[in-house]
XYZ file of C-alpha atoms in Angstrom:
186
model
C -11.034 -164.078 -159.699
C -14.401 -162.476 -160.113
C -17.129 -160.446 -158.537
C -20.247 -161.458 -156.686
C -23.308 -159.736 -155.320
C -23.825 -162.459 -152.704
C -23.257 -161.790 -149.020
C -20.050 -163.288 -147.645
C -20.697 -166.220 -145.294
C -18.469 -164.705 -142.579
C -17.162 -161.330 -141.489
C -14.817 -159.682 -139.003
C -15.672 -156.576 -137.006
C -12.491 -154.881 -135.788
C -12.763 -152.409 -132.908
C -10.059 -150.310 -131.263
C -10.021 -149.021 -127.666
C -7.285 -146.526 -126.756
C -6.991 -145.805 -123.038
C -10.520 -147.159 -122.497
C -12.198 -145.118 -125.260
C -13.347 -146.537 -128.588
C -11.572 -144.887 -131.520
C -11.672 -145.332 -135.271
C -8.769 -146.924 -137.126
C -8.062 -143.665 -138.967
C -7.744 -141.767 -135.671
C -5.040 -144.061 -134.244
C -2.076 -143.106 -136.425
C 0.638 -141.491 -134.293
C -1.266 -142.052 -131.014
C 0.238 -143.547 -127.852
C -1.387 -145.311 -124.897
C -2.930 -148.650 -123.945
C -4.554 -150.187 -127.038
C -7.010 -153.057 -127.304
C -7.666 -154.464 -130.783
C -10.649 -156.813 -130.872
C -11.571 -158.952 -133.880
C -15.142 -160.184 -133.443
C -15.997 -162.958 -135.879
C -19.433 -163.040 -137.487
C -21.252 -165.923 -139.146
C -23.763 -164.765 -141.754
C -25.041 -168.252 -142.629
C -27.434 -168.528 -139.644
C -30.937 -169.391 -140.852
C -34.300 -168.776 -139.181
C -34.035 -172.110 -137.349
C -30.793 -171.016 -135.673
C -28.531 -173.400 -137.573
C -25.468 -172.232 -139.440
C -22.492 -173.533 -141.340
C -19.654 -173.582 -138.774
C -16.469 -171.724 -139.696
C -13.157 -171.629 -137.878
C -11.715 -168.152 -138.278
C -8.089 -167.299 -137.545
C -6.398 -163.909 -137.562
C -2.695 -163.064 -137.609
C -1.440 -159.565 -136.778
C 2.235 -158.584 -137.236
C 3.321 -156.247 -134.418
C 6.481 -154.118 -134.553
C 8.312 -154.303 -131.185
C 9.262 -150.611 -131.462
C 5.562 -149.676 -131.440
C 3.892 -152.479 -129.434
C 5.099 -153.310 -125.889
C 3.670 -155.561 -123.151
C 1.541 -157.472 -125.655
C -1.050 -159.983 -124.451
C -3.633 -161.937 -126.436
C -6.994 -163.473 -125.638
C -8.037 -166.617 -127.541
C -4.678 -166.925 -129.254
C -0.897 -167.024 -129.015
C 2.015 -164.666 -129.360
C 4.998 -165.712 -131.485
C 8.162 -163.576 -131.392
C 11.269 -163.373 -133.574
C 12.945 -160.615 -131.529
C 12.059 -157.721 -133.839
C 8.401 -158.401 -134.471
C 5.701 -160.409 -132.838
C 2.939 -162.321 -134.533
C -0.323 -162.391 -132.597
C -2.453 -165.272 -133.865
C -5.913 -166.090 -132.585
C -9.056 -167.881 -133.595
C -12.742 -168.316 -132.909
C -15.824 -170.115 -134.180
C -18.667 -167.608 -134.538
C -22.249 -168.706 -133.702
C -21.270 -172.226 -132.581
C -21.937 -171.512 -128.881
C -25.466 -170.325 -129.726
C -26.098 -173.225 -132.121
C -25.157 -175.747 -129.439
C -27.245 -173.922 -126.858
C -24.957 -174.704 -123.935
C -23.020 -172.711 -121.369
C -20.887 -175.722 -120.392
C -18.523 -175.140 -123.318
C -16.791 -171.817 -123.867
C -16.326 -171.424 -127.609
C -14.744 -168.070 -128.473
C -16.065 -165.890 -131.261
C -13.399 -163.216 -130.962
C -9.652 -162.619 -130.753
C -8.151 -159.739 -128.809
C -4.724 -158.098 -128.618
C -3.745 -155.686 -125.828
C -0.563 -153.612 -125.845
C 1.030 -150.370 -124.829
C 1.662 -148.487 -128.075
C 3.959 -145.591 -128.931
C 3.375 -143.581 -132.136
C 0.915 -146.161 -133.486
C 1.301 -147.278 -137.072
C -1.235 -149.676 -138.639
C -0.293 -153.326 -138.227
C -0.569 -155.881 -141.013
C -3.374 -158.359 -140.363
C -4.818 -161.329 -142.215
C -7.932 -163.329 -141.360
C -8.768 -166.686 -142.875
C -11.980 -168.680 -142.548
C -12.434 -172.375 -143.185
C -15.085 -174.964 -142.588
C -13.021 -177.888 -143.903
C -11.844 -178.765 -140.363
C -15.398 -179.734 -139.490
C -15.390 -182.377 -142.227
C -12.812 -184.315 -140.184
C -14.992 -184.505 -137.059
C -16.949 -187.705 -136.489
C -20.342 -186.309 -135.480
C -22.357 -189.501 -135.948
C -24.080 -190.547 -132.789
C -23.316 -187.708 -130.371
C -25.044 -189.204 -127.366
C -23.724 -186.876 -124.715
C -22.156 -183.543 -124.053
C -18.889 -185.285 -123.153
C -18.670 -186.760 -126.665
C -19.257 -183.290 -128.067
C -16.543 -181.972 -125.726
C -14.132 -184.618 -127.089
C -14.846 -183.489 -130.643
C -14.395 -179.862 -129.634
C -11.002 -180.837 -128.171
C -10.109 -182.377 -131.554
C -11.118 -179.114 -133.196
C -9.056 -177.102 -130.720
C -6.024 -179.297 -131.448
C -6.529 -178.724 -135.168
C -6.761 -174.967 -134.497
C -3.483 -175.091 -132.560
C -1.863 -176.837 -135.521
C -3.146 -174.017 -137.742
C -1.648 -171.433 -135.387
C 1.689 -173.292 -135.273
C 1.691 -173.561 -139.068
C 1.125 -169.807 -139.298
C 4.218 -169.275 -137.137
C 6.276 -171.557 -139.374
C 4.985 -169.697 -142.440
C 6.010 -166.384 -140.836
C 9.508 -167.738 -140.101
C 9.847 -168.948 -143.680
C 8.797 -165.560 -145.035
C 11.342 -163.840 -142.770
C 14.115 -166.101 -144.117
C 12.972 -165.421 -147.682
C 12.951 -161.656 -147.133
C 16.322 -161.606 -145.378
C 17.885 -163.744 -148.132
C 16.475 -161.762 -151.044
C 19.482 -159.391 -150.980
C 21.861 -162.341 -151.308
C 19.823 -163.652 -154.234
C 19.882 -160.232 -155.924
C 23.657 -159.945 -155.429
C 24.135 -163.422 -156.871
C 22.089 -162.606 -159.953
């Protein structure tokens, strides 16, 4: 643990649109309507030459089913346990620009849409990692198709991360629901 004056290598800009109008997070409490939450990932490592350290960023948002209905996600998945849903999504900021191609669609945002009633803030966590890129074999990219294959490997690794997040959520739910039994036993 410590402090630093250095700029973080990545960031997340979260915007909220309620019934088509942008609103601040503080103005949402108790509101109802159609809500869009957009997490736009930012890479602050881009240098003057346009190169950057690639980061995979993933966000998980816990949504209470009493508040959030008709939930859809863009660039992610929705995992449900019946009472709550976990919206998990990911993106790789700045990679599309670094590659300079329109043939690959590499997301740099994650979006959740829902009809909300009496909005209460949802718990959200974002992680960023560049360790996945260490596993890619980038020697000798001779064609865009080879790059596409490596991007598919990265997408598979991202899906594994999303699935692992769901398993972690299930494990936490079991732990929380069993804590009363543990307390009674003690």
